[in-house]
Amino acid sequence: MPPVQKKEIRANGRGTRARVPEFVKKFRGVKNWKEAGAWLEWRGIEDIECITPDQAGVARGKMMPSKKFTSDTSLALPSAVFMATISGDYPEDGHGFVYPEDDGDLKLEPDLSTLSIVPWESDPTAQVICDLVHQDGRTVEFTPRNVLRRVMDAYAKRGLRPVVAPEIEFYLVNKNPDPDYPLTPPVGRSGRAIGGGQGYSIAGINEFDELIDDIYHFSEAQGLEIDTLIHEEGAGQLEINLRHGDPVELADQVFMFKRTIREAALKHDTYATFMAKPIQGQPGSAMHIHQSILDRKTGKNVFTDADGGETPAFRHFIGGMQRHIPNALVMFAPYVNSYRRLTQAASAPVNTKWGYDNRTTAFRVPRSDPAARRVENRIPSSDANPYLALAASLACGLLGMIEEIEPDAPVGTTANEDDIDLPRGLLEAVELFESDESLCELLGTSFASTYAAIKKAEFETFMEVISPWEREYLLLNV
């Protein structure tokens, strides 16, 4: 971890000593370039990582010396970076998607409110999340951070402000350099391989005390706040809950947390994976999203009326999720592996039902005070891009409020053993996504066509791989 300055005062060049401004000592974010220069100098930062999430949520960008960063340097990335599949391939033209012939540059604009150190680097290094604009300053519609901002703007035009709180599950697994071999749970401090069925076990967390300490230390150094951390049901499966707040800020935090957790695990010779279903026979990993909507003027929850009761906006939000979430599933379950998590009689919902404190429904209304009334979307996998998952979930709820969609009656019984209401595979999910014109319009048509093309290309790449199941049952039997 880069050394942190401890001095409260410094010479000002006139023989007196000046107190260090409070903004310099903040772990995360500054207001302007002048503050950024002071913040970097006080920490002795040598390098800056200028990063932005691609369609998969992978950090892309450039690294540069800190002096160059603060000297009004123009940063750019090829537009093709945001049209690539997870395997680095590119989709074919068609269905509204056209690969740009010139592969022109998009400008990176640092969001200085996200400036923080990179605590796992040996040299003093900082990082900043960047937005993308065209060379003439126009917003780039198809980049993930901008997709979420587009949805936020749609709420703002109606005098509304969403508040969200994500919960992210992940697995710790033994290092696995050969992808032909299955993943296996790691060995904890007890010296034994971690077993399943340890939901909320403190002993399960204690098995990884030193690794978890590093997650906390890395997070604190970046100004990231963890609400709670628990051991989930899977072998070596953990969950981090984040405090509620602005959707873009929370998506930024999930983006940074994924990076942080992977780095902390590697420090302990372990992998952290956010695959939806990494280990056969173990539960999948989710990214549950808690959502409420506030009136921008009053700050009050529009899901609750003056008497503490439920409002039409609350019902319509749920109705919109019931109608549109199946069409948006490709943004919550973005890979072929994601659909291995979505199975009947499992902890992941495969329905579009809702209920009060019912974890077998897709949309759960947790017990809370009326002022904190919210809707939890339990469908997204932890492999989802947080910007796109939040954008899609909020978009579906907003469409429900706009279209005044009434929900079905709430369910108080087990709902996950009934018929499956969601697409069963990636191609079906893409087809439903492309057919929902109102959803695609809200998210941005250029994004929708780009994202659908990427998912189709990823499916074709997957189809080139022969699985162990095929060798096991077809090799000598057909």
Coordinates of C-alpha atoms in Angstrom, one line a residue:
M1 CA 0.0 0.0 0.0
P2 CA 1.4 3.5 -0.9
P3 CA 2.6 5.4 2.1
V4 CA 0.0 7.8 3.5
Q5 CA 1.2 11.2 4.7
K6 CA 0.7 11.8 8.3
K7 CA 1.8 15.5 8.6
E8 CA -1.0 17.9 9.3
I9 CA 1.0 21.0 8.3
R10 CA 3.5 21.9 5.6
A11 CA 5.7 24.9 4.8
N12 CA 4.1 27.4 2.5
G13 CA 7.3 29.0 1.2
R14 CA 7.1 32.1 3.3
G15 CA 8.6 30.8 6.5
T16 CA 5.2 29.9 8.0
R17 CA 3.4 26.6 8.1
A18 CA -0.1 26.0 6.6
R19 CA -2.6 23.4 7.6
V20 CA -3.4 20.7 5.0
P21 CA -6.9 21.2 3.6
E22 CA -9.4 18.6 4.6
F23 CA -10.1 17.6 0.9
V24 CA -6.5 16.4 0.6
K25 CA -7.0 13.9 3.4
K26 CA -10.2 12.4 2.0
F27 CA -9.8 8.8 0.8
R28 CA -12.1 9.2 -2.2
G29 CA -12.9 12.0 -4.6
V30 CA -12.0 15.7 -5.2
K31 CA -14.0 18.6 -6.7
N32 CA -11.7 19.9 -9.4
W33 CA -8.3 19.6 -11.1
K34 CA -6.6 22.0 -8.6
E35 CA -7.7 19.8 -5.7
A36 CA -6.7 16.7 -7.7
G37 CA -3.1 18.0 -8.1
A38 CA -2.8 18.7 -4.3
W39 CA -4.4 15.3 -3.5
L40 CA -1.9 13.5 -5.7
E41 CA 1.1 15.5 -4.5
W42 CA 0.3 15.0 -0.8
R43 CA 0.3 11.2 -1.3
G44 CA 3.4 11.1 -3.5
I45 CA 1.4 9.4 -6.3
E46 CA 3.6 8.4 -9.3
D47 CA 1.1 6.7 -11.6
I48 CA -2.6 7.1 -12.5
E49 CA -4.9 4.3 -13.8
C50 CA -7.7 5.9 -15.9
I51 CA -10.3 3.2 -16.1
T52 CA -13.8 2.7 -17.4
P53 CA -16.1 -0.4 -17.5
D54 CA -16.7 -2.1 -20.8
Q55 CA -19.9 -4.0 -21.6
A56 CA -18.8 -6.9 -19.4
G57 CA -17.9 -4.6 -16.5
V58 CA -14.1 -5.2 -17.1
A59 CA -11.9 -2.3 -16.3
R60 CA -10.4 -0.8 -19.5
G61 CA -8.2 2.3 -19.9
K62 CA -4.7 3.7 -19.7
M63 CA -2.0 4.3 -17.2
M64 CA 0.1 7.4 -17.1
P65 CA 2.5 9.4 -14.8
S66 CA 0.6 11.6 -12.4
K67 CA 2.3 14.8 -13.8
K68 CA 1.0 14.0 -17.2
F69 CA -2.5 13.3 -15.8
T70 CA -2.8 16.8 -14.4
S71 CA -1.3 18.6 -17.4
D72 CA -4.6 18.7 -19.5
T73 CA -3.6 15.5 -21.4
S74 CA -6.2 14.3 -23.9
L75 CA -7.2 10.6 -23.3
A76 CA -8.9 8.3 -25.7
L77 CA -9.9 4.7 -26.3
P78 CA -11.0 3.0 -29.6
S79 CA -14.8 2.7 -29.8
A80 CA -14.3 -1.1 -30.6
V81 CA -13.4 -1.6 -26.9
F82 CA -17.1 -1.3 -26.1
M83 CA -18.2 -3.7 -28.8
A84 CA -16.0 -6.7 -27.9
T85 CA -17.2 -9.9 -26.5
I86 CA -15.9 -11.4 -23.2
S87 CA -13.4 -13.5 -25.3
G88 CA -12.1 -10.5 -27.2
D89 CA -14.0 -11.2 -30.5
Y90 CA -16.3 -8.8 -32.3
P91 CA -19.9 -9.4 -33.5
E92 CA -21.1 -9.3 -37.1
D93 CA -23.2 -6.4 -38.5
G94 CA -26.9 -6.8 -38.5
H95 CA -30.2 -6.2 -36.6
G96 CA -29.3 -2.5 -36.2
F97 CA -25.7 -3.1 -35.2
V98 CA -23.0 -1.7 -37.5
Y99 CA -19.3 -2.1 -36.6
P100 CA -17.7 1.4 -37.2
E101 CA -15.4 1.2 -40.2
D102 CA -13.0 3.8 -38.9
D103 CA -12.9 2.5 -35.3
G104 CA -12.6 6.1 -34.2
D105 CA -11.5 7.2 -30.8
L106 CA -13.8 8.1 -27.9
K107 CA -12.6 10.6 -25.3
L108 CA -12.0 9.6 -21.7
E109 CA -13.2 12.2 -19.3
P110 CA -12.0 11.5 -15.7
D111 CA -14.8 11.8 -13.0
L112 CA -12.7 13.3 -10.2
S113 CA -15.3 12.4 -7.6
T114 CA -14.0 8.8 -8.0
L115 CA -10.3 9.5 -7.5
S116 CA -8.7 7.1 -5.0
I117 CA -5.5 5.1 -4.4
V118 CA -4.8 1.6 -5.7
P119 CA -3.9 0.0 -2.3
W120 CA -2.5 -3.3 -3.7
E121 CA 0.1 -1.7 -5.9
S122 CA 3.7 -1.6 -4.6
D123 CA 4.4 1.9 -6.1
P124 CA 2.2 4.8 -5.1
T125 CA -0.6 4.6 -7.6
A126 CA -4.1 6.2 -8.0
Q127 CA -7.1 5.4 -10.0
V128 CA -10.0 7.3 -11.5
I129 CA -13.2 6.2 -13.3
C130 CA -13.8 7.9 -16.6
D131 CA -16.8 8.7 -18.7
L132 CA -16.8 8.4 -22.5
V133 CA -17.8 11.2 -25.0
H134 CA -17.4 11.6 -28.7
Q135 CA -14.7 13.9 -30.0
D136 CA -17.3 16.6 -30.5
G137 CA -18.5 16.3 -26.8
R138 CA -21.7 14.2 -27.5
T139 CA -22.5 11.5 -24.9
V140 CA -21.7 8.0 -26.1
E141 CA -25.0 6.2 -25.7
F142 CA -23.8 2.6 -25.7
T143 CA -21.2 2.7 -22.8
P144 CA -22.5 1.2 -19.6
R145 CA -22.0 4.2 -17.3
N146 CA -23.9 6.4 -19.8
V147 CA -26.7 3.8 -20.1
L148 CA -27.3 4.0 -16.3
R149 CA -27.1 7.8 -16.5
R150 CA -29.7 7.8 -19.3
V151 CA -32.1 5.9 -17.0
M152 CA -31.4 8.3 -14.1
D153 CA -32.2 11.3 -16.4
A154 CA -35.5 9.7 -17.3
Y155 CA -36.4 9.5 -13.6
A156 CA -35.2 13.1 -13.1
K157 CA -37.5 14.4 -15.8
R158 CA -40.4 13.0 -13.8
G159 CA -39.1 14.6 -10.6
L160 CA -37.9 11.3 -9.2
R161 CA -34.6 10.0 -7.7
P162 CA -33.9 6.3 -7.4
V163 CA -32.0 4.9 -4.4
V164 CA -30.4 1.4 -4.5
A165 CA -28.4 -1.0 -2.4
P166 CA -26.7 -4.0 -4.1
E167 CA -25.7 -7.2 -2.4
I168 CA -22.9 -9.1 -4.2
E169 CA -22.2 -12.8 -3.7
F170 CA -18.9 -14.5 -4.8
Y171 CA -16.8 -17.6 -4.3
L172 CA -13.3 -18.1 -3.2
V173 CA -11.7 -21.0 -5.0
N174 CA -8.4 -22.7 -5.4
K175 CA -6.2 -21.3 -8.2
N176 CA -7.2 -22.9 -11.5
P177 CA -4.7 -22.2 -14.3
D178 CA -6.1 -25.0 -16.5
P179 CA -9.8 -24.3 -17.5
D180 CA -10.4 -28.0 -18.3
Y181 CA -10.4 -28.8 -14.6
P182 CA -13.4 -28.0 -12.3
L183 CA -13.1 -25.4 -9.7
T184 CA -12.6 -26.5 -6.1
P185 CA -13.2 -24.8 -2.7
P186 CA -10.1 -23.4 -1.0
V187 CA -8.5 -24.6 2.2
G188 CA -9.2 -22.3 5.2
R189 CA -7.1 -21.7 8.3
S190 CA -8.3 -24.9 9.8
G191 CA -6.4 -26.8 7.1
R192 CA -9.5 -28.4 5.7
A193 CA -11.3 -27.8 2.4
I194 CA -14.3 -25.5 3.0
G195 CA -17.7 -27.3 2.8
G196 CA -21.1 -26.0 1.9
G197 CA -24.1 -25.3 4.1
Q198 CA -22.4 -22.6 6.1
G199 CA -24.9 -19.8 5.7
Y200 CA -24.3 -16.9 8.1
S201 CA -21.6 -19.0 9.8
I202 CA -19.1 -16.8 11.7
A203 CA -16.7 -19.7 11.8
G204 CA -17.0 -19.8 8.0
I205 CA -15.9 -16.2 7.8
N206 CA -13.1 -16.8 10.3
E207 CA -11.6 -19.4 8.0
F208 CA -10.5 -16.5 5.8
D209 CA -9.7 -13.9 8.4
E210 CA -6.5 -12.5 6.9
L211 CA -8.0 -12.3 3.4
I212 CA -11.1 -10.6 4.7
D213 CA -8.9 -8.2 6.6
D214 CA -7.2 -7.2 3.4
I215 CA -10.6 -6.7 1.7
Y216 CA -11.6 -4.3 4.5
H217 CA -8.2 -2.5 4.4
F218 CA -8.2 -2.2 0.6
S219 CA -11.8 -0.9 0.7
E220 CA -11.2 1.6 3.4
A221 CA -8.1 3.0 1.6
Q222 CA -10.3 3.6 -1.5
G223 CA -13.2 5.2 0.5
L224 CA -15.5 2.2 -0.2
E225 CA -17.9 1.4 2.6
I226 CA -19.0 -2.2 3.3
D227 CA -22.2 -2.5 5.3
T228 CA -22.0 -6.2 6.2
L229 CA -20.1 -9.3 5.1
I230 CA -21.5 -12.8 5.6
H231 CA -20.8 -16.4 4.6
E232 CA -23.3 -17.8 2.2
E233 CA -24.6 -21.3 1.7
G234 CA -22.0 -22.3 -0.9
A235 CA -18.5 -23.8 -0.1
G236 CA -16.3 -20.7 0.2
Q237 CA -19.2 -18.4 -0.9
L238 CA -19.3 -14.9 0.7
E239 CA -21.6 -11.9 0.3
I240 CA -20.9 -8.2 0.7
N241 CA -23.8 -5.8 1.3
L242 CA -23.3 -2.1 0.4
R243 CA -25.1 0.9 2.0
H244 CA -27.9 2.4 0.0
G245 CA -27.3 5.5 -2.2
D246 CA -27.2 6.9 -5.7
P247 CA -27.2 4.3 -8.4
V248 CA -24.2 5.6 -10.4
E249 CA -22.1 5.8 -7.2
L250 CA -23.2 2.3 -6.1
A251 CA -22.5 0.9 -9.5
D252 CA -19.0 2.5 -9.3
Q253 CA -18.6 0.8 -5.9
V254 CA -19.5 -2.6 -7.2
F255 CA -17.2 -2.1 -10.1
M256 CA -14.3 -1.3 -7.7
F257 CA -15.3 -3.9 -5.1
K258 CA -15.0 -6.7 -7.7
R259 CA -11.5 -5.5 -8.6
T260 CA -10.6 -5.2 -4.9
I261 CA -11.8 -8.6 -3.9
R262 CA -10.0 -10.3 -6.8
E263 CA -6.8 -8.6 -5.8
A264 CA -7.1 -9.4 -2.1
A265 CA -7.7 -13.1 -3.0
L266 CA -4.7 -13.2 -5.3
K267 CA -2.6 -11.8 -2.5
H268 CA -3.5 -15.0 -0.6
D269 CA -2.9 -17.3 -3.6
T270 CA -6.6 -17.8 -4.2
Y271 CA -9.1 -16.8 -6.9
A272 CA -12.3 -14.8 -6.2
T273 CA -14.9 -15.4 -8.9
F274 CA -18.2 -13.7 -9.7
M275 CA -19.3 -16.4 -12.1
A276 CA -23.0 -17.1 -11.6
K277 CA -22.5 -20.9 -11.2
P278 CA -18.8 -21.7 -10.7
I279 CA -19.1 -25.1 -9.0
Q280 CA -21.4 -27.9 -9.9
G281 CA -23.8 -28.8 -7.1
Q282 CA -23.2 -25.6 -5.2
P283 CA -25.6 -22.6 -5.1
G284 CA -25.1 -19.8 -7.7
S285 CA -24.0 -16.3 -6.9
A286 CA -26.5 -13.4 -7.1
M287 CA -26.4 -9.6 -7.1
H288 CA -29.6 -8.7 -5.4
I289 CA -30.7 -5.1 -5.9
H290 CA -32.8 -3.2 -3.3
Q291 CA -34.7 -0.2 -4.9
S292 CA -36.8 2.7 -3.7
I293 CA -37.8 5.9 -5.4
L294 CA -37.8 9.3 -3.8
D295 CA -39.5 12.6 -4.8
R296 CA -36.7 14.9 -5.8
K297 CA -38.3 18.0 -4.1
T298 CA -39.5 16.5 -0.8
G299 CA -37.0 13.6 -0.5
K300 CA -39.9 11.3 0.5
N301 CA -40.3 7.7 -0.6
V302 CA -43.0 7.7 -3.4
F303 CA -43.8 4.0 -2.5
T304 CA -45.4 5.2 0.7
D305 CA -48.4 7.6 1.2
A306 CA -48.9 10.1 4.0
D307 CA -50.6 7.4 6.2
G308 CA -47.8 4.9 5.7
G309 CA -49.7 2.8 3.1
E310 CA -48.6 1.6 -0.3
T311 CA -49.1 4.0 -3.2
P312 CA -50.0 3.4 -6.9
A313 CA -46.4 4.1 -7.8
F314 CA -45.3 1.2 -5.6
R315 CA -47.7 -1.2 -7.3
H316 CA -46.9 0.1 -10.8
F317 CA -43.2 -0.3 -10.1
I318 CA -43.7 -4.0 -9.3
G319 CA -46.0 -4.4 -12.2
G320 CA -43.4 -3.0 -14.6
M321 CA -40.8 -5.4 -13.3
Q322 CA -43.2 -8.3 -13.7
R323 CA -43.9 -7.4 -17.3
H324 CA -40.5 -6.2 -18.5
I325 CA -37.9 -8.1 -16.4
P326 CA -38.1 -11.3 -18.6
N327 CA -37.2 -9.1 -21.6
A328 CA -34.3 -7.5 -19.7
L329 CA -33.0 -10.8 -18.4
V330 CA -30.0 -10.7 -20.8
M331 CA -28.7 -7.8 -18.7
F332 CA -29.1 -9.7 -15.4
A333 CA -27.9 -13.1 -16.7
P334 CA -25.5 -12.1 -19.5
Y335 CA -23.6 -15.4 -20.2
V336 CA -24.5 -19.0 -20.9
N337 CA -23.2 -19.9 -17.4
S338 CA -25.7 -17.5 -15.9
Y339 CA -28.7 -19.8 -16.8
R340 CA -27.2 -22.7 -14.8
R341 CA -28.0 -20.6 -11.7
L342 CA -31.6 -20.1 -12.7
T343 CA -33.2 -23.4 -12.0
Q344 CA -36.3 -24.6 -10.2
A345 CA -36.4 -25.4 -6.5
A346 CA -33.1 -23.4 -6.0
S347 CA -32.4 -20.2 -4.1
A348 CA -32.4 -18.2 -7.4
P349 CA -35.9 -17.3 -8.6
V350 CA -37.2 -18.4 -12.0
N351 CA -40.5 -16.7 -11.7
T352 CA -41.9 -13.1 -12.0
K353 CA -43.9 -13.2 -8.8
W354 CA -43.6 -10.9 -5.8
G355 CA -44.3 -11.2 -2.2
Y356 CA -43.7 -9.7 1.3
D357 CA -40.5 -11.1 2.7
N358 CA -40.7 -14.1 0.4
R359 CA -37.3 -15.1 -0.8
T360 CA -38.7 -17.6 -3.3
T361 CA -40.2 -14.8 -5.4
A362 CA -38.3 -12.7 -8.0
F363 CA -39.4 -9.5 -6.3
R364 CA -39.3 -9.4 -2.6
V365 CA -40.6 -6.6 -0.4
P366 CA -38.5 -6.7 2.8
R367 CA -40.0 -5.9 6.2
S368 CA -39.3 -2.2 6.9
D369 CA -40.7 1.0 8.2
P370 CA -43.0 2.7 5.7
A371 CA -40.4 5.4 4.9
A372 CA -37.9 2.7 3.9
R373 CA -40.4 0.7 1.7
R374 CA -38.4 -0.9 -1.1
V375 CA -38.5 -3.7 -3.7
E376 CA -35.7 -6.2 -4.0
N377 CA -34.9 -7.7 -7.4
R378 CA -33.5 -11.2 -6.7
I379 CA -32.9 -12.2 -10.3
P380 CA -29.5 -10.6 -11.3
S381 CA -26.4 -12.8 -11.2
S382 CA -23.2 -11.5 -9.7
D383 CA -21.6 -11.9 -13.2
A384 CA -23.8 -9.0 -14.4
N385 CA -22.3 -5.6 -15.2
P386 CA -23.5 -3.5 -12.2
Y387 CA -24.2 -0.4 -14.4
L388 CA -26.3 -2.4 -16.8
A389 CA -28.1 -4.5 -14.1
L390 CA -29.1 -1.3 -12.2
A391 CA -30.1 0.5 -15.4
A392 CA -32.3 -2.4 -16.5
S393 CA -33.9 -3.0 -13.2
L394 CA -34.8 0.7 -12.7
A395 CA -35.9 1.0 -16.3
C396 CA -38.4 -1.9 -15.9
G397 CA -39.8 -0.3 -12.7
L398 CA -40.1 3.2 -14.4
L399 CA -41.9 1.7 -17.4
G400 CA -44.4 0.2 -15.0
M401 CA -45.0 3.6 -13.4
I402 CA -45.3 5.3 -16.8
E403 CA -47.6 2.6 -18.2
E404 CA -49.5 2.2 -14.9
I405 CA -49.1 -1.5 -14.9
E406 CA -50.9 -3.3 -12.1
P407 CA -49.1 -6.2 -10.5
D408 CA -50.4 -9.7 -9.8
A409 CA -51.5 -10.5 -6.3
P410 CA -48.6 -11.1 -3.8
V411 CA -47.5 -14.7 -3.2
G412 CA -47.1 -16.0 0.4
T413 CA -46.2 -19.5 -0.5
T414 CA -43.2 -21.2 -2.1
A415 CA -43.0 -19.9 -5.6
N416 CA -39.8 -21.4 -7.0
E417 CA -41.2 -24.8 -7.7
D418 CA -43.9 -23.5 -10.2
D419 CA -43.5 -23.1 -13.9
I420 CA -40.5 -21.1 -15.1
D421 CA -41.4 -17.6 -16.2
L422 CA -38.0 -16.5 -17.5
P423 CA -36.0 -17.4 -20.7
R424 CA -34.1 -20.6 -20.3
G425 CA -31.1 -19.6 -22.4
L426 CA -29.0 -16.7 -23.7
L427 CA -30.4 -16.6 -27.3
E428 CA -34.0 -16.7 -26.1
A429 CA -33.2 -13.8 -23.7
V430 CA -31.6 -11.8 -26.5
E431 CA -34.7 -12.3 -28.7
L432 CA -37.0 -11.1 -25.9
F433 CA -34.7 -8.1 -25.3
E434 CA -34.8 -7.0 -28.9
S435 CA -38.6 -7.3 -29.1
D436 CA -39.3 -4.9 -26.2
E437 CA -39.3 -1.6 -28.0
S438 CA -40.1 0.6 -25.0
L439 CA -37.3 -0.9 -22.9
C440 CA -34.7 -0.6 -25.7
E441 CA -35.8 3.0 -26.3
L442 CA -35.4 3.9 -22.6
L443 CA -31.9 2.3 -22.4
G444 CA -30.9 3.7 -25.8
T445 CA -31.3 2.0 -29.2
S446 CA -27.6 2.1 -30.1
F447 CA -26.8 0.4 -26.8
A448 CA -29.5 -2.2 -27.3
S449 CA -28.3 -3.2 -30.8
T450 CA -24.7 -3.3 -29.7
Y451 CA -25.4 -5.3 -26.6
A452 CA -27.6 -7.8 -28.4
A453 CA -24.9 -8.3 -31.1
I454 CA -22.3 -9.0 -28.5
K455 CA -24.4 -11.6 -26.7
K456 CA -25.2 -13.4 -29.9
A457 CA -21.5 -13.5 -30.8
E458 CA -20.6 -14.8 -27.3
F459 CA -23.1 -17.6 -27.7
E460 CA -21.6 -18.7 -31.0
T461 CA -18.1 -18.8 -29.4
F462 CA -19.5 -21.0 -26.6
M463 CA -21.0 -23.4 -29.2
E464 CA -17.5 -24.0 -30.5
V465 CA -16.5 -25.7 -27.2
I466 CA -17.1 -29.4 -26.6
S467 CA -18.2 -30.0 -23.0
P468 CA -17.3 -32.9 -20.6
W469 CA -21.0 -33.8 -20.6
E470 CA -20.9 -34.4 -24.3
R471 CA -17.8 -36.6 -24.0
E472 CA -19.3 -38.5 -21.0
Y473 CA -22.7 -39.4 -22.5
L474 CA -22.3 -39.1 -26.3
L475 CA -18.8 -40.4 -27.0
L476 CA -19.6 -44.1 -26.8
N477 CA -23.4 -44.2 -26.6
V478 CA -24.7 -42.6 -29.8

